[in-house]
Short mmCIF file of C-alpha atoms and ligand atoms in Angstrom, two decimals:
data_model
loop_
_atom_site.label_atom_id
_atom_site.label_comp_id
_atom_site.label_asym_id
_atom_site.label_seq_id
_atom_site.Cartn_x
_atom_site.Cartn_y
_atom_site.Cartn_z
CA UNK A 1 0.00 0.00 0.00
CA UNK A 2 1.41 3.35 -1.03
CA UNK A 3 1.34 5.76 1.90
CA UNK A 4 1.13 8.83 -0.32
CA UNK A 5 -2.58 9.67 -0.60
CA UNK A 6 -4.02 9.57 -4.11
CA UNK A 7 -5.97 12.72 -4.97
CA UNK A 8 -8.10 13.31 -8.04
CA UNK A 9 -8.50 16.97 -9.00
CA UNK A 10 -11.38 17.51 -11.41
CA UNK A 11 -10.88 20.40 -13.84
CA UNK A 12 -8.22 21.83 -16.10
CA UNK A 13 -7.96 25.56 -15.48
CA UNK A 14 -5.81 27.93 -13.49
CA UNK A 15 -7.75 27.08 -10.34
CA UNK A 16 -6.96 23.40 -10.65
CA UNK A 17 -3.30 24.01 -11.44
CA UNK A 18 -3.07 26.22 -8.33
CA UNK A 19 -4.72 23.50 -6.22
CA UNK A 20 -2.37 20.85 -7.60
CA UNK A 21 0.68 23.11 -7.10
CA UNK A 22 -0.27 23.70 -3.47
CA UNK A 23 -1.14 20.08 -2.72
CA UNK A 24 2.14 18.95 -4.32
CA UNK A 25 3.94 20.79 -1.50
CA UNK A 26 1.94 19.13 1.30
CA UNK A 27 3.91 17.07 3.82
CA UNK A 28 1.89 13.95 2.94
CA UNK A 29 3.37 14.17 -0.59
CA UNK A 30 0.14 13.18 -2.30
CA UNK A 31 0.03 11.49 -5.68
CA UNK A 32 -1.95 13.85 -7.87
CA UNK A 33 -4.17 13.07 -10.83
CA UNK A 34 -5.95 15.80 -12.80
CA UNK A 35 -8.90 15.35 -15.12
CA UNK A 36 -8.28 16.71 -17.65
CA UNK A 37 -5.55 19.05 -16.30
CA UNK A 38 -3.36 21.14 -18.60
CA UNK A 39 0.30 21.51 -19.56
CA UNK A 40 1.05 22.99 -16.12
CA UNK A 41 -0.51 20.18 -14.11
CA UNK A 42 1.29 17.68 -16.35
CA UNK A 43 4.54 18.68 -14.61
CA UNK A 44 3.33 17.76 -11.12
CA UNK A 45 0.46 15.35 -11.69
CA UNK A 46 -0.80 12.67 -14.03
CA UNK A 47 -3.33 14.08 -16.47
CA UNK A 48 -6.30 11.90 -17.35
CA UNK A 49 -7.99 12.22 -20.70
CA UNK A 50 -11.39 12.82 -19.08
CA UNK A 51 -13.38 16.05 -19.28
CA UNK A 52 -14.47 17.67 -16.02
CA UNK A 53 -18.06 17.15 -17.13
CA UNK A 54 -17.62 13.44 -17.95
CA UNK A 55 -19.34 12.23 -14.77
CA UNK A 56 -19.57 8.61 -15.97
CA UNK A 57 -15.87 8.45 -16.82
CA UNK A 58 -14.80 10.14 -13.60
CA UNK A 59 -16.95 7.91 -11.41
CA UNK A 60 -15.65 4.81 -13.19
CA UNK A 61 -12.05 5.95 -12.70
CA UNK A 62 -12.66 6.69 -9.02
CA UNK A 63 -14.33 3.32 -8.40
CA UNK A 64 -11.31 1.60 -9.90
CA UNK A 65 -8.61 3.66 -8.16
CA UNK A 66 -10.34 4.56 -4.83
CA UNK A 67 -8.64 7.96 -4.31
CA UNK A 68 -8.21 9.29 -0.79
CA UNK A 69 -10.07 12.46 -1.86
CA UNK A 70 -11.68 13.88 -5.00
CA UNK A 71 -11.40 17.68 -5.24
CA UNK A 72 -13.91 19.10 -7.71
CA UNK A 73 -12.89 22.48 -9.18
CA UNK A 74 -15.56 23.76 -11.60
CA UNK A 75 -19.24 24.43 -11.02
CA UNK A 76 -20.62 22.31 -13.87
CA UNK A 77 -19.81 18.88 -12.40
CA UNK A 78 -20.81 20.07 -8.90
CA UNK A 79 -24.19 21.27 -10.17
CA UNK A 80 -24.61 18.05 -12.15
CA UNK A 81 -24.24 15.98 -8.97
CA UNK A 82 -20.76 14.48 -9.36
CA UNK A 83 -20.28 14.69 -5.58
CA UNK A 84 -23.45 12.67 -4.95
CA UNK A 85 -22.40 10.04 -7.47
CA UNK A 86 -18.96 9.63 -5.87
CA UNK A 87 -20.32 9.63 -2.32
CA UNK A 88 -22.80 6.91 -3.29
CA UNK A 89 -19.72 4.78 -4.05
CA UNK A 90 -18.31 5.49 -0.59
CA UNK A 91 -15.72 7.97 -1.90
CA UNK A 92 -14.65 11.15 -0.10
CA UNK A 93 -15.21 14.43 -1.92
CA UNK A 94 -14.29 18.08 -1.45
CA UNK A 95 -17.15 20.02 -3.04
CA UNK A 96 -20.86 20.40 -2.33
CA UNK A 97 -23.50 17.92 -3.42
CA UNK A 98 -26.09 18.73 -6.07
CA UNK A 99 -28.66 20.17 -3.66
CA UNK A 100 -26.05 22.46 -2.07
CA UNK A 101 -24.51 23.48 -5.41
CA UNK A 102 -27.85 25.02 -6.40
CA UNK A 103 -26.58 28.08 -4.52
CA UNK A 104 -24.68 28.76 -7.76
CA UNK A 105 -26.63 26.58 -10.19
CA UNK A 106 -29.92 28.43 -9.69
CA UNK A 107 -30.09 32.15 -9.09
CA UNK A 108 -33.77 31.77 -8.17
CA UNK A 109 -32.80 29.27 -5.45
CA UNK A 110 -29.91 31.42 -4.28
CA UNK A 111 -32.07 34.54 -4.04
CA UNK A 112 -34.72 32.62 -2.15
CA UNK A 113 -32.14 31.34 0.35
CA UNK A 114 -30.78 34.87 0.82
CA UNK A 115 -34.26 36.29 1.32
CA UNK A 116 -35.24 33.66 3.91
CA UNK A 117 -31.87 33.96 5.65
CA UNK A 118 -32.01 37.77 5.75
CA UNK A 119 -28.74 38.10 3.80
CA UNK A 120 -28.29 41.62 2.38
CA UNK A 121 -28.63 41.46 -1.41
CA UNK A 122 -30.05 43.43 -4.35
CA UNK A 123 -33.85 43.69 -4.44
CA UNK A 124 -35.12 41.26 -7.02
CA UNK A 125 -38.00 39.28 -8.46
CA UNK A 126 -37.99 35.89 -10.21
CA UNK A 127 -40.05 34.96 -13.26
CA UNK A 128 -41.04 31.85 -15.17
CA UNK A 129 -43.42 33.74 -17.53
CA UNK A 130 -41.95 36.09 -20.12
CA UNK A 131 -45.03 38.37 -20.04
CA UNK A 132 -44.73 38.93 -16.31
CA UNK A 133 -41.00 39.57 -16.56
CA UNK A 134 -41.61 42.23 -19.24
CA UNK A 135 -44.33 43.94 -17.19
CA UNK A 136 -42.04 44.02 -14.15
CA UNK A 137 -39.12 45.42 -16.16
CA UNK A 138 -41.34 48.18 -17.61
CA UNK A 139 -42.24 49.30 -14.10
CA UNK A 140 -38.74 49.02 -12.63
CA UNK A 141 -36.09 51.67 -12.20
CA UNK A 142 -33.17 51.69 -14.66
CA UNK A 143 -30.52 50.47 -14.93
CA UNK A 144 -31.62 46.97 -14.03
CA UNK A 145 -29.93 43.60 -14.15
CA UNK A 146 -31.39 40.57 -15.93
CA UNK A 147 -29.96 37.20 -14.89
CA UNK A 148 -30.55 33.77 -16.36
CA UNK A 149 -31.44 31.35 -13.56
CA UNK A 150 -29.00 28.58 -14.43
CA UNK A 151 -25.32 28.24 -15.31
CA UNK A 152 -24.35 30.26 -18.37
CA UNK A 153 -20.54 30.25 -18.33
CA UNK A 154 -20.47 33.75 -16.85
CA UNK A 155 -22.57 35.21 -19.69
CA UNK A 156 -26.00 35.01 -18.08
CA UNK A 157 -25.93 38.43 -16.40
CA UNK A 158 -26.94 41.44 -18.48
CA UNK A 159 -26.75 44.97 -17.11
CA UNK A 160 -29.42 47.00 -18.91
CA UNK A 161 -29.24 50.79 -19.13
CA UNK A 162 -32.44 51.07 -21.18
CA UNK A 163 -35.82 49.40 -21.21
CA UNK A 164 -35.18 48.21 -24.80
CA UNK A 165 -32.01 46.46 -23.63
CA UNK A 166 -33.89 44.86 -20.73
CA UNK A 167 -36.71 43.67 -22.99
CA UNK A 168 -34.31 42.14 -25.45
CA UNK A 169 -32.28 40.44 -22.68
CA UNK A 170 -35.47 38.93 -21.26
CA UNK A 171 -36.63 37.77 -24.70
CA UNK A 172 -33.20 36.38 -25.59
CA UNK A 173 -33.23 34.27 -22.45
CA UNK A 174 -36.88 33.29 -22.09
CA UNK A 175 -38.10 33.11 -25.69
CA UNK A 176 -35.08 32.53 -27.91
CA UNK A 177 -33.37 30.25 -25.39
CA UNK A 178 -29.93 31.88 -25.64
CA UNK A 179 -28.81 29.86 -22.61
CA UNK A 180 -30.99 26.82 -23.13
CA UNK A 181 -32.90 25.72 -20.05
CA UNK A 182 -30.70 28.00 -17.90
CA UNK A 183 -32.75 30.96 -19.15
CA UNK A 184 -36.21 29.44 -18.74
CA UNK A 185 -36.44 31.40 -15.48
CA UNK A 186 -34.91 34.82 -14.93
CA UNK A 187 -34.14 37.02 -11.97
CA UNK A 188 -34.52 40.76 -12.46
CA UNK A 189 -32.73 42.85 -9.88
CA UNK A 190 -31.77 46.38 -8.99
CA UNK A 191 -28.41 47.65 -10.22
CA UNK A 192 -25.89 48.13 -7.43
CA UNK A 193 -22.92 50.44 -7.57
CA UNK A 194 -19.71 50.03 -5.65
CA UNK A 195 -16.51 48.07 -5.44
CA UNK A 196 -16.62 44.28 -5.70
CA UNK A 197 -14.75 41.87 -3.45
CA UNK A 198 -14.78 38.11 -3.09
CA UNK A 199 -14.80 36.35 0.25
CA UNK A 200 -14.59 32.58 0.29
CA UNK A 201 -15.19 30.30 3.23
CA UNK A 202 -14.34 26.67 3.74
CA UNK A 203 -17.16 24.85 5.47
CA UNK A 204 -18.18 21.40 6.59
CA UNK A 205 -21.80 22.51 6.67
CA UNK A 206 -21.70 23.58 10.31
CA UNK A 207 -18.33 25.15 11.01
CA UNK A 208 -16.83 27.72 8.65
CA UNK A 209 -13.44 29.34 8.18
CA UNK A 210 -13.18 32.39 5.98
CA UNK A 211 -10.23 32.52 3.59
CA UNK A 212 -8.01 35.53 2.92
CA UNK A 213 -9.85 38.19 0.91
CA UNK A 214 -9.28 38.67 -2.80
CA UNK A 215 -10.44 40.89 -5.58
CA UNK A 216 -10.54 40.06 -9.24
CA UNK A 217 -10.83 42.21 -12.35
CA UNK A 218 -13.75 41.23 -14.53
CA UNK A 219 -13.39 43.59 -17.52
CA UNK A 220 -10.99 42.68 -20.30
CA UNK A 221 -9.23 46.06 -20.71
CA UNK A 222 -7.35 48.46 -18.44
CA UNK A 223 -9.41 50.92 -16.47
CA UNK A 224 -12.24 48.35 -16.22
CA UNK A 225 -13.25 48.85 -19.85
CA UNK A 226 -14.65 46.34 -22.32
CA UNK A 227 -16.72 43.21 -21.83
CA UNK A 228 -16.82 41.03 -18.71
CA UNK A 229 -14.54 38.00 -18.60
CA UNK A 230 -14.01 35.08 -16.22
CA UNK A 231 -11.37 37.25 -14.52
CA UNK A 232 -8.27 39.07 -15.82
CA UNK A 233 -6.27 39.06 -12.62
CA UNK A 234 -6.58 39.00 -8.86
CA UNK A 235 -4.82 40.02 -5.72
CA UNK A 236 -4.92 39.13 -2.07
CA UNK A 237 -5.46 40.59 0.45
CA UNK A 238 -8.04 43.07 -0.89
CA UNK A 239 -7.65 46.18 1.28
CA UNK A 240 -11.22 47.20 0.45
CA UNK A 241 -12.29 44.43 2.83
CA UNK A 242 -11.80 46.28 6.10
CA UNK A 243 -11.26 44.69 9.49
CA UNK A 244 -14.77 45.75 10.46
CA UNK A 245 -16.30 44.00 7.45
CA UNK A 246 -15.08 40.49 8.35
CA UNK A 247 -17.40 39.83 11.30
CA UNK A 248 -20.28 41.42 9.38
CA UNK A 249 -19.80 39.05 6.44
CA UNK A 250 -19.51 36.09 8.77
CA UNK A 251 -22.63 36.96 10.77
CA UNK A 252 -24.86 38.35 8.02
CA UNK A 253 -23.78 36.26 5.02
CA UNK A 254 -22.14 32.91 5.76
CA UNK A 255 -23.73 31.90 9.06
CA UNK A 256 -27.36 32.61 8.12
CA UNK A 257 -26.90 31.07 4.65
CA UNK A 258 -25.53 27.80 6.04
CA UNK A 259 -28.28 27.80 8.69
CA UNK A 260 -30.99 28.31 6.08
CA UNK A 261 -29.52 25.49 3.98
CA UNK A 262 -29.44 23.20 7.03
CA UNK A 263 -33.10 24.11 7.68
CA UNK A 264 -33.78 22.79 4.20
CA UNK A 265 -31.89 19.60 4.99
CA UNK A 266 -28.86 20.63 2.94
CA UNK A 267 -25.38 20.17 4.43
CA UNK A 268 -22.97 22.32 2.43
CA UNK A 269 -19.45 20.89 2.38
CA UNK A 270 -16.67 22.51 0.40
CA UNK A 271 -16.00 26.14 -0.36
CA UNK A 272 -18.69 28.79 -0.49
CA UNK A 273 -17.81 31.91 -2.47
CA UNK A 274 -19.63 35.15 -1.76
CA UNK A 275 -19.32 37.83 -4.44
CA UNK A 276 -19.91 41.12 -2.63
CA UNK A 277 -20.69 44.63 -3.75
CA UNK A 278 -19.60 47.27 -1.26
CA UNK A 279 -22.17 50.00 -1.86
CA UNK A 280 -22.61 53.38 -0.19
CA UNK A 281 -25.54 51.82 1.68
CA UNK A 282 -23.56 48.84 2.91
CA UNK A 283 -22.42 45.44 1.72
CA UNK A 284 -24.68 43.35 -0.54
CA UNK A 285 -24.22 39.82 -1.87
CA UNK A 286 -24.24 39.75 -5.70
CA UNK A 287 -23.92 36.02 -6.04
CA UNK A 288 -22.80 32.82 -4.42
CA UNK A 289 -20.53 30.34 -6.13
CA UNK A 290 -20.12 26.74 -5.04
CA UNK A 291 -16.38 26.55 -5.80
CA UNK A 292 -13.09 28.39 -5.55
CA UNK A 293 -12.95 31.59 -7.61
CA UNK A 294 -10.64 31.61 -10.61
CA UNK A 295 -8.31 33.60 -10.65
CA UNK A 296 -8.97 34.56 -7.00
CA UNK A 297 -7.69 31.23 -5.71
CA UNK A 298 -4.46 31.68 -7.68
CA UNK A 299 -3.78 34.77 -5.55
CA UNK A 300 -5.03 33.19 -2.31
CA UNK A 301 -3.33 29.77 -2.26
CA UNK A 302 0.30 31.01 -2.38
CA UNK A 303 -0.49 32.86 0.86
CA UNK A 304 -1.76 29.67 2.56
CA UNK A 305 0.68 28.72 5.30
CA UNK A 306 1.23 24.98 5.78
CA UNK A 307 -0.59 21.94 4.44
CA UNK A 308 -3.79 22.27 2.42
CA UNK A 309 -4.98 18.65 2.38
CA UNK A 310 -5.91 18.44 6.09
CA UNK A 311 -8.32 21.37 5.63
CA UNK A 312 -9.92 19.86 2.51
CA UNK A 313 -10.19 16.49 4.24
CA UNK A 314 -11.80 18.12 7.28
CA UNK A 315 -14.47 19.77 5.11
CA UNK A 316 -15.28 16.42 3.52
CA UNK A 317 -15.45 14.69 6.91
CA UNK A 318 -17.41 17.34 8.85
CA UNK A 319 -14.45 18.12 11.09
CA UNK A 320 -13.31 21.57 10.04
CA UNK A 321 -11.39 23.55 12.70
CA UNK A 322 -9.97 27.09 12.67
CA UNK A 323 -6.39 25.87 13.33
CA UNK A 324 -6.27 24.16 9.94
CA UNK A 325 -6.17 27.52 8.13
CA UNK A 326 -3.24 29.93 8.51
CA UNK A 327 -1.91 32.72 6.32
CA UNK A 328 1.45 34.14 5.39
CA UNK A 329 1.80 37.84 5.94
CA UNK A 330 2.84 38.50 2.33
CA UNK A 331 0.66 39.80 -0.50
CA UNK A 332 0.04 38.01 -3.78
CA UNK A 333 -0.91 39.18 -7.27
CA UNK A 334 -1.97 37.20 -10.33
CA UNK A 335 -1.94 38.63 -13.87
CA UNK A 336 -4.01 36.61 -16.33
CA UNK A 337 -2.60 36.37 -19.87
CA UNK A 338 -5.33 35.75 -22.42
CA UNK A 339 -5.49 34.98 -26.11
CA UNK A 340 -6.33 38.12 -28.11
CA UNK A 341 -10.05 38.27 -28.88
CA UNK A 342 -11.13 36.70 -25.59
CA UNK A 343 -13.89 36.80 -24.26
CA UNK A 344 -15.04 36.68 -27.90
CA UNK A 345 -13.45 34.26 -30.37
CA UNK A 346 -9.72 33.64 -30.22
CA UNK A 347 -7.08 31.32 -31.68
CA UNK A 348 -5.71 28.14 -30.08
CA UNK A 349 -2.52 26.21 -30.73
CA UNK A 350 -0.05 29.13 -30.55
CA UNK A 351 3.36 28.32 -29.09
CA UNK A 352 4.08 29.84 -25.69
CA UNK A 353 7.68 30.83 -24.96
CA UNK A 354 9.49 32.20 -21.94
CA UNK A 355 7.76 30.04 -19.33
CA UNK A 356 10.93 28.92 -17.57
CA UNK A 357 12.41 32.44 -17.59
CA UNK A 358 9.18 33.68 -15.98
CA UNK A 359 9.22 30.98 -13.32
CA UNK A 360 12.78 31.98 -12.40
CA UNK A 361 11.65 35.46 -11.39
CA UNK A 362 11.69 35.99 -7.64
CA UNK A 363 8.64 34.48 -5.83
CA UNK A 364 6.89 33.90 -9.13
CA UNK A 365 4.82 30.93 -10.22
CA UNK A 366 3.05 30.57 -13.53
CA UNK A 367 -0.30 28.81 -13.24
CA UNK A 368 -1.50 27.34 -16.50
CA UNK A 369 -5.14 27.62 -17.57
CA UNK A 370 -5.78 27.14 -21.31
CA UNK A 371 -2.57 25.34 -22.24
CA UNK A 372 -1.78 22.01 -23.83
CA UNK A 373 1.40 19.98 -24.36
CA UNK A 374 1.80 19.32 -28.07
CA UNK A 375 4.92 17.65 -29.41
CA UNK A 376 6.74 18.67 -26.21
CA UNK A 377 5.76 22.28 -26.73
CA UNK A 378 3.34 24.25 -24.60
CA UNK A 379 0.65 25.79 -26.79
CA UNK A 380 -2.42 27.92 -26.09
CA UNK A 381 -5.65 26.01 -25.67
CA UNK A 382 -8.20 28.44 -24.26
CA UNK A 383 -9.14 32.08 -23.74
CA UNK A 384 -7.48 32.50 -20.40
CA UNK A 385 -4.05 31.00 -20.99
CA UNK A 386 -1.86 31.65 -17.92
CA UNK A 387 -2.12 33.15 -14.43
CA UNK A 388 1.27 34.74 -13.81
CA UNK A 389 1.48 35.03 -10.05
CA UNK A 390 3.98 36.43 -7.54
CA UNK A 391 4.28 37.05 -3.81
CA UNK A 392 5.79 40.14 -2.24
CA UNK A 393 6.27 41.85 1.11
CA UNK A 394 3.74 44.44 -0.08
CA UNK A 395 1.05 44.30 -2.73
CA UNK A 396 3.14 46.74 -4.79
CA UNK A 397 6.09 44.30 -4.72
CA UNK A 398 3.87 41.37 -5.62
CA UNK A 399 2.33 43.25 -8.56
CA UNK A 400 5.67 44.39 -9.92
CA UNK A 401 7.13 40.88 -9.66
CA UNK A 402 4.10 39.37 -11.40
CA UNK A 403 4.51 41.85 -14.26
CA UNK A 404 8.25 41.18 -14.36
CA UNK A 405 7.45 37.51 -14.91
CA UNK A 406 4.64 38.17 -17.41
CA UNK A 407 7.00 40.24 -19.57
CA UNK A 408 9.18 37.16 -20.10
CA UNK A 409 6.32 35.23 -21.68
CA UNK A 410 5.13 35.56 -25.22
CA UNK A 411 2.67 33.99 -27.62
CA UNK A 412 0.82 35.30 -30.67
CA UNK A 413 -1.73 38.00 -29.80
CA UNK A 414 -1.15 37.69 -26.06
CA UNK A 415 -3.04 40.26 -24.03
CA UNK A 416 -3.02 41.13 -20.35
CA UNK A 417 -4.14 44.05 -18.26
CA UNK A 418 -1.38 46.37 -17.10
CA UNK A 419 -3.32 47.73 -14.12
CA UNK A 420 -4.00 44.74 -11.87
CA UNK A 421 -4.66 45.91 -8.28
CA UNK A 422 -4.87 49.57 -9.32
CA UNK A 423 -7.60 50.38 -6.84
CA UNK A 424 -5.69 48.85 -3.95
CA UNK A 425 -2.46 50.60 -4.98
CA UNK A 426 -4.24 53.97 -4.86
CA UNK A 427 -5.11 53.49 -1.17
P1 LIG B 501 -23.09 37.34 -10.94
O1 LIG B 501 -22.86 36.14 -11.76
O2 LIG B 501 -24.46 37.45 -10.37
O3 LIG B 501 -22.03 37.69 -9.96
O4 LIG B 501 -22.85 38.56 -11.94
C1 LIG B 501 -21.63 38.73 -12.63
C2 LIG B 501 -21.18 40.16 -12.53
O5 LIG B 501 -22.21 41.03 -12.95
C3 LIG B 501 -20.87 40.60 -11.11
O6 LIG B 501 -19.56 40.27 -10.72
C4 LIG B 501 -21.06 42.09 -11.23
O7 LIG B 501 -19.93 42.71 -11.81
C5 LIG B 501 -22.22 42.21 -12.16
N1 LIG B 501 -23.49 42.27 -11.40
C6 LIG B 501 -24.28 41.24 -11.03
N2 LIG B 501 -25.36 41.67 -10.36
C7 LIG B 501 -25.27 43.01 -10.30
C8 LIG B 501 -26.09 44.03 -9.73
N3 LIG B 501 -27.23 43.76 -9.09
N4 LIG B 501 -25.68 45.29 -9.86
C9 LIG B 501 -24.53 45.60 -10.52
N5 LIG B 501 -23.73 44.68 -11.08
C10 LIG B 501 -24.08 43.40 -10.98
N1 LIG B 502 -13.39 35.11 -10.89
C1 LIG B 502 -14.78 34.96 -10.75
C2 LIG B 502 -15.25 33.60 -10.54
O1 LIG B 502 -14.50 32.66 -10.35
O2 LIG B 502 -16.46 33.40 -10.56
#
């Protein structure tokens, strides 16, 4: 019997490379397998040729190999019930079951939980009938936000400045089925203004430990211009999250949400991500996610002090304790390099050079996202290609090191924002 625990990480983005990178340094020296992984995980783990959404294939692999723990990265397999399937086979999983993952998988569900739990959030209404949604929008104040109920790969939220825009967003979703069944129901909510921050908490359903704060940059261009993306960079800590805000988020967001879920018979185990808007009238929850944020986790994990696996294990087993989570005092910044054109259409298969020069920069680590090993070369294989990350004594140091590393890397039509952490650096 091999004493090094076997861990299956489901997913193949920057988040999963960061998780694998961190777990690879654990004292238990786990054997890591990623499905499907990327060119970065290939250096520290065995990549399986199984998509993160291939529940049948993943369950079959896990039954055969009986991993110590399965860590599920992305929302799609969580919302599809991969956790339930694995647990039914007696396997241990980090990541919520299908009922709990609805907190991200259904905005109608999530809003209902927030309302019942008294969590501060944007005023909203949910609709299954297009006619009623249109009537509501016509009577609502502009701008307003139209959200598809289900998963929509980050594209299901439309901020509407005009009634015409709102009407067409509602019709796109509910009549023309732009997001398939995800848009059969919509949530229409008030537009909130402020600065966004992400706070994530590990939880075993009962006990919770909040992780270091982080902020990401959603817009594709400098100065927060251009379309929304999955995230163009992140940094931790996020100074906008003040010392006073922590207990407020714990008491008014995480604790009541977990309690409301328990009241519904749902035990949430894994990581719960609260996307917050800090408005002039106080903090509001914009959304919950049922997984680690990407790229937020790329800026959070390098700051994690000590082993990661015991904390993930404890979530899975219902034994989470505060002592399992400690932080380094340094700051961390992650600059996401994307393929030109993203979040619209972009090319794949371009050769990436300079990766080892970048990794040699002080305190730098390059997390791979959309990359692939092809004939021993690393090539682009997605919109978000790399998360170039660095630690520093101050956020300013971390940012400048991350950019120093990013400058060493090149591929055709590479693009990255030059102003990651600008708000924090102004403070
Ligand atoms: P969500 O998936 O609900 O977080 O929405 C994605 C992004 O849309 C958020 O990170 C915000 O930037 C923006 N957003 C969502 N809801 C609102 C809102 N009520 N007011 C303003 N912006 C919003
Ligand atoms: N970076 C935003 C997210 O992971 O949802």
